[in-house]
Short mmCIF file of C-alpha atoms in Angstrom, two decimals:
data_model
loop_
_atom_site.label_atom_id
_atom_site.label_comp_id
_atom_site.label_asym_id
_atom_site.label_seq_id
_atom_site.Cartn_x
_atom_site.Cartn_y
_atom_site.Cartn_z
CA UNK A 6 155.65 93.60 123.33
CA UNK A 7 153.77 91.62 120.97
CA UNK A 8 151.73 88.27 120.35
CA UNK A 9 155.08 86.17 120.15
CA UNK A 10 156.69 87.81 122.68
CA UNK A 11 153.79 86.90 124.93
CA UNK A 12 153.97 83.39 123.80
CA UNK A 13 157.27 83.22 124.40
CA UNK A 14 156.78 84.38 127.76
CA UNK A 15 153.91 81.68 128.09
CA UNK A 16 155.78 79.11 127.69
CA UNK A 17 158.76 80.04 129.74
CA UNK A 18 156.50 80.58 132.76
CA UNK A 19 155.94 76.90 132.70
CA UNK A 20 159.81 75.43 131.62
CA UNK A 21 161.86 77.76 132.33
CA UNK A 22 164.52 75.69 131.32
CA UNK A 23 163.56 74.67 127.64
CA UNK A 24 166.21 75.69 125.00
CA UNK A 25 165.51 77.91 122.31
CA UNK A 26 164.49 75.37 119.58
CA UNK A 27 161.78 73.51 122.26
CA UNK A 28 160.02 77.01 122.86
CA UNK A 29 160.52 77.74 118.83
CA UNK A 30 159.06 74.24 118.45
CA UNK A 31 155.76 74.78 120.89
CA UNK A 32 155.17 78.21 119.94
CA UNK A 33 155.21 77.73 116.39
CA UNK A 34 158.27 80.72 115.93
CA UNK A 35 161.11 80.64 114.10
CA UNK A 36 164.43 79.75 116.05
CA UNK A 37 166.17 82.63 115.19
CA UNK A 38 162.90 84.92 115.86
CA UNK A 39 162.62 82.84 119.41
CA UNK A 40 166.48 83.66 120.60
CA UNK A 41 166.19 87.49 119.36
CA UNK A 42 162.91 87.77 121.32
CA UNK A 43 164.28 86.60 124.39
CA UNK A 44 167.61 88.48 124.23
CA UNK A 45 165.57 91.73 123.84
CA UNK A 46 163.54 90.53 127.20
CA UNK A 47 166.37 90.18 128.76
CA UNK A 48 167.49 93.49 127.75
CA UNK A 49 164.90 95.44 128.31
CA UNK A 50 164.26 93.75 132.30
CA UNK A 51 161.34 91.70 131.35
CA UNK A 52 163.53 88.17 132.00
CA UNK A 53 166.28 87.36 133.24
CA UNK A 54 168.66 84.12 132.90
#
């Protein structure tokens, strides 16, 4: 886990709900980087959906 995987994760603790492109948009990260991130949390147990 790294610095935008923890970001990621920052921002989903407060909105859970956001799409992709709103956490891509408050975290700075690339779309695409944002919804690979959080697939590989979800595979690895970290989130769920």
């Amino acid at each position: 886990m790294d610095e935008k995987d923890l970001k990621i994760l920052e921002v989903l603790k407060e909105h859970a709900k956001l799409s992709t492109y709103k956490i891509a948009k408050k975290t700075l990260i690339p779309v695409a980087t944002v919804h690979n991130r959080i697939k590989k949390l979800e595979k690895e147990g970290i989130i769920s959906q």
